[in-house]
């Protein structure tokens, strides 16, 4: 039987972690300068990548981490470092140079992974799937995962309308703000990972 409480709990958890409203300026900053159709395709690709990664970890996450001898804190720190590198590019304006970015599919990295399918979302899904002890609960968990990714796609898909309002100058401003936000997210992720390492020592 479908468990509304499990669905709602996991959906809210993923909403806070994956932060659809917060992803809008970052998405606009990373895809700035590309045609609208390309941006729409990248929004869909990013969601597909995130869903694929989270689904794999939801199904065999414990086995993957145990096989690689990787702890969750290590995963968090690595993801934070990767996000910090991308954030520095946004802050310094390197993403404004077409020669460096026209062939780069940011829908894969960093949007799909680790920005959307980050350590927090991965760990939450692993624990939710592990705790689901019936078919109905499993269905509720996966329904919440699917619903969250649909919301993410809708937010990024229609965030493109913002570009028509803010124009090129606004996109540059959004890019810098996105870099600042992303760097803060990255540093916090690294801090969380280091904190967990210290607590586990």
Short mmCIF file of C-alpha atoms in Angstrom, two decimals:
data_model
loop_
_atom_site.label_atom_id
_atom_site.label_comp_id
_atom_site.label_asym_id
_atom_site.label_seq_id
_atom_site.Cartn_x
_atom_site.Cartn_y
_atom_site.Cartn_z
CA UNK A 1 0.00 0.00 0.00
CA UNK A 2 1.25 3.48 -0.94
CA UNK A 3 2.69 5.23 2.13
CA UNK A 4 1.96 8.98 1.93
CA UNK A 5 4.07 9.74 5.01
CA UNK A 6 7.17 8.08 3.52
CA UNK A 7 6.58 9.82 0.18
CA UNK A 8 6.17 13.23 1.81
CA UNK A 9 9.13 12.82 4.13
CA UNK A 10 11.58 11.80 1.41
CA UNK A 11 10.23 14.37 -1.07
CA UNK A 12 10.70 17.20 1.43
CA UNK A 13 14.16 15.95 2.34
CA UNK A 14 15.23 15.84 -1.30
CA UNK A 15 13.60 19.23 -1.95
CA UNK A 16 15.73 20.82 0.77
CA UNK A 17 18.92 19.04 -0.32
CA UNK A 18 18.54 19.40 -4.11
CA UNK A 19 17.00 22.88 -3.73
CA UNK A 20 15.07 23.49 -7.02
CA UNK A 21 14.71 27.28 -6.44
CA UNK A 22 18.41 27.60 -5.63
CA UNK A 23 19.45 25.69 -8.73
CA UNK A 24 17.89 28.30 -11.04
CA UNK A 25 20.65 30.96 -10.93
CA UNK A 26 23.35 28.29 -11.05
CA UNK A 27 21.73 26.67 -14.09
CA UNK A 28 21.41 30.04 -15.82
CA UNK A 29 25.02 30.89 -15.02
CA UNK A 30 26.42 27.58 -16.28
CA UNK A 31 24.38 27.57 -19.50
CA UNK A 32 24.71 31.28 -20.33
CA UNK A 33 25.43 32.05 -23.99
CA UNK A 34 23.89 28.88 -25.37
CA UNK A 35 20.79 28.76 -27.62
CA UNK A 36 17.46 28.24 -25.86
CA UNK A 37 16.97 24.77 -27.38
CA UNK A 38 20.41 23.70 -26.17
CA UNK A 39 19.65 25.00 -22.67
CA UNK A 40 16.35 23.11 -22.64
CA UNK A 41 18.11 19.94 -23.71
CA UNK A 42 20.76 20.43 -21.02
CA UNK A 43 18.06 20.85 -18.37
CA UNK A 44 16.57 17.50 -19.38
CA UNK A 45 20.01 15.85 -19.56
CA UNK A 46 20.98 17.12 -16.11
CA UNK A 47 17.82 15.68 -14.57
CA UNK A 48 18.32 12.36 -16.37
CA UNK A 49 21.92 12.14 -15.16
CA UNK A 50 20.89 12.97 -11.59
CA UNK A 51 18.07 10.43 -11.67
CA UNK A 52 20.37 7.77 -13.11
CA UNK A 53 23.06 8.33 -10.48
CA UNK A 54 20.60 8.42 -7.58
CA UNK A 55 18.78 5.33 -8.86
CA UNK A 56 22.02 3.34 -9.09
CA UNK A 57 23.05 4.34 -5.58
CA UNK A 58 19.54 3.69 -4.31
CA UNK A 59 19.71 0.15 -5.63
CA UNK A 60 23.34 -0.81 -4.95
CA UNK A 61 24.79 2.17 -3.07
CA UNK A 62 26.07 0.27 -0.05
CA UNK A 63 27.71 -2.36 -2.22
CA UNK A 64 29.44 0.26 -4.39
CA UNK A 65 30.84 2.22 -1.43
CA UNK A 66 31.92 -0.93 0.40
CA UNK A 67 33.59 -2.36 -2.71
CA UNK A 68 35.54 0.85 -3.30
CA UNK A 69 36.27 1.24 0.44
CA UNK A 70 34.85 4.77 0.26
CA UNK A 71 33.10 6.36 3.23
CA UNK A 72 30.21 8.79 2.97
CA UNK A 73 32.30 11.68 4.40
CA UNK A 74 34.94 11.07 1.71
CA UNK A 75 32.20 11.24 -0.90
CA UNK A 76 31.01 14.55 0.55
CA UNK A 77 34.49 16.09 0.59
CA UNK A 78 35.25 15.01 -2.98
CA UNK A 79 31.95 16.42 -4.22
CA UNK A 80 32.61 19.67 -2.38
CA UNK A 81 36.04 20.08 -3.96
CA UNK A 82 34.61 19.48 -7.42
CA UNK A 83 31.88 22.07 -6.87
CA UNK A 84 34.45 24.56 -5.55
CA UNK A 85 36.47 24.31 -8.77
CA UNK A 86 33.36 25.03 -10.85
CA UNK A 87 32.40 27.91 -8.55
CA UNK A 88 35.82 29.53 -8.99
CA UNK A 89 35.36 29.41 -12.78
CA UNK A 90 32.02 31.18 -12.44
CA UNK A 91 33.43 33.83 -10.10
CA UNK A 92 36.44 34.58 -12.30
CA UNK A 93 34.39 34.71 -15.49
CA UNK A 94 36.10 31.83 -17.26
CA UNK A 95 32.73 30.42 -18.27
CA UNK A 96 32.17 33.56 -20.36
CA UNK A 97 34.82 32.47 -22.84
CA UNK A 98 33.07 30.57 -25.67
CA UNK A 99 36.19 28.67 -26.73
CA UNK A 100 36.42 27.06 -23.33
CA UNK A 101 32.78 26.20 -22.85
CA UNK A 102 31.06 25.64 -26.18
CA UNK A 103 31.96 21.95 -26.24
CA UNK A 104 31.53 21.36 -22.51
CA UNK A 105 28.32 19.68 -21.44
CA UNK A 106 27.71 21.12 -17.97
CA UNK A 107 24.52 19.04 -17.81
CA UNK A 108 26.72 16.08 -16.87
CA UNK A 109 29.17 17.82 -14.52
CA UNK A 110 28.53 19.76 -12.36
CA UNK A 111 24.74 20.02 -12.84
CA UNK A 112 23.79 16.35 -12.98
CA UNK A 113 26.56 15.27 -10.62
CA UNK A 114 27.44 16.43 -8.00
CA UNK A 115 25.18 19.51 -7.86
CA UNK A 116 21.84 17.69 -8.19
CA UNK A 117 22.91 14.14 -7.38
CA UNK A 118 25.24 15.19 -4.58
CA UNK A 119 26.38 13.22 -1.54
CA UNK A 120 23.46 14.49 0.56
CA UNK A 121 20.82 13.30 -1.91
CA UNK A 122 22.65 10.02 -2.50
CA UNK A 123 22.92 9.23 1.20
CA UNK A 124 19.27 10.16 1.82
CA UNK A 125 18.11 7.83 -0.95
CA UNK A 126 20.36 4.98 0.19
CA UNK A 127 18.93 5.20 3.72
CA UNK A 128 15.33 5.55 2.51
CA UNK A 129 15.58 2.48 0.26
CA UNK A 130 17.28 0.53 3.04
CA UNK A 131 14.53 1.39 5.53
CA UNK A 132 11.69 0.53 3.12
CA UNK A 133 10.55 -2.86 4.41
CA UNK A 134 7.52 -3.45 2.18
CA UNK A 135 6.52 -3.18 -1.48
CA UNK A 136 4.22 -0.25 -0.74
CA UNK A 137 6.98 1.63 1.05
CA UNK A 138 9.42 0.95 -1.78
CA UNK A 139 6.89 2.32 -4.27
CA UNK A 140 6.47 5.43 -2.09
CA UNK A 141 10.23 5.98 -1.95
CA UNK A 142 10.73 5.70 -5.71
CA UNK A 143 7.63 7.82 -6.39
CA UNK A 144 9.16 10.58 -4.25
CA UNK A 145 12.44 10.31 -6.17
CA UNK A 146 10.67 10.54 -9.54
CA UNK A 147 8.47 13.44 -8.39
CA UNK A 148 11.50 15.40 -7.18
CA UNK A 149 13.25 15.04 -10.52
CA UNK A 150 10.12 16.15 -12.39
CA UNK A 151 10.06 19.29 -10.22
CA UNK A 152 13.75 19.91 -10.93
CA UNK A 153 13.20 19.61 -14.67
CA UNK A 154 10.22 21.98 -14.63
CA UNK A 155 12.15 24.59 -12.61
CA UNK A 156 15.19 24.53 -14.91
CA UNK A 157 13.08 24.26 -18.07
CA UNK A 158 11.06 27.37 -17.31
CA UNK A 159 13.92 29.31 -15.72
CA UNK A 160 14.93 30.07 -19.31
CA UNK A 161 12.12 32.62 -19.42
CA UNK A 162 14.13 34.69 -16.94
CA UNK A 163 16.82 35.24 -19.56
CA UNK A 164 14.38 37.15 -21.75
CA UNK A 165 13.81 39.59 -18.90
CA UNK A 166 17.30 40.11 -17.47
CA UNK A 167 19.18 40.16 -20.82
CA UNK A 168 22.96 39.64 -21.18
CA UNK A 169 24.00 42.01 -18.39
CA UNK A 170 21.70 40.26 -15.98
CA UNK A 171 23.09 36.87 -16.98
CA UNK A 172 26.60 38.06 -16.09
CA UNK A 173 25.35 39.22 -12.70
CA UNK A 174 23.50 35.93 -12.15
CA UNK A 175 26.66 34.04 -13.12
CA UNK A 176 28.72 35.83 -10.46
CA UNK A 177 26.01 35.32 -7.83
CA UNK A 178 25.78 31.66 -8.81
CA UNK A 179 29.53 31.31 -8.36
CA UNK A 180 29.31 32.81 -4.89
CA UNK A 181 26.38 30.57 -3.90
CA UNK A 182 28.01 27.49 -5.35
CA UNK A 183 31.29 28.18 -3.55
CA UNK A 184 29.41 28.49 -0.25
CA UNK A 185 27.60 25.20 -0.91
CA UNK A 186 30.92 23.54 -1.76
CA UNK A 187 32.69 24.80 1.37
CA UNK A 188 29.76 23.74 3.57
CA UNK A 189 29.81 20.29 1.98
CA UNK A 190 33.54 19.96 2.69
CA UNK A 191 33.02 21.13 6.29
CA UNK A 192 30.23 18.56 6.78
CA UNK A 193 32.45 15.81 5.43
CA UNK A 194 35.42 16.77 7.62
CA UNK A 195 33.14 17.06 10.66
CA UNK A 196 31.85 13.52 10.10
CA UNK A 197 35.42 12.25 9.74
CA UNK A 198 36.40 13.88 13.05
CA UNK A 199 33.31 12.49 14.82
CA UNK A 200 34.04 9.01 13.50
CA UNK A 201 37.71 9.11 14.52
#
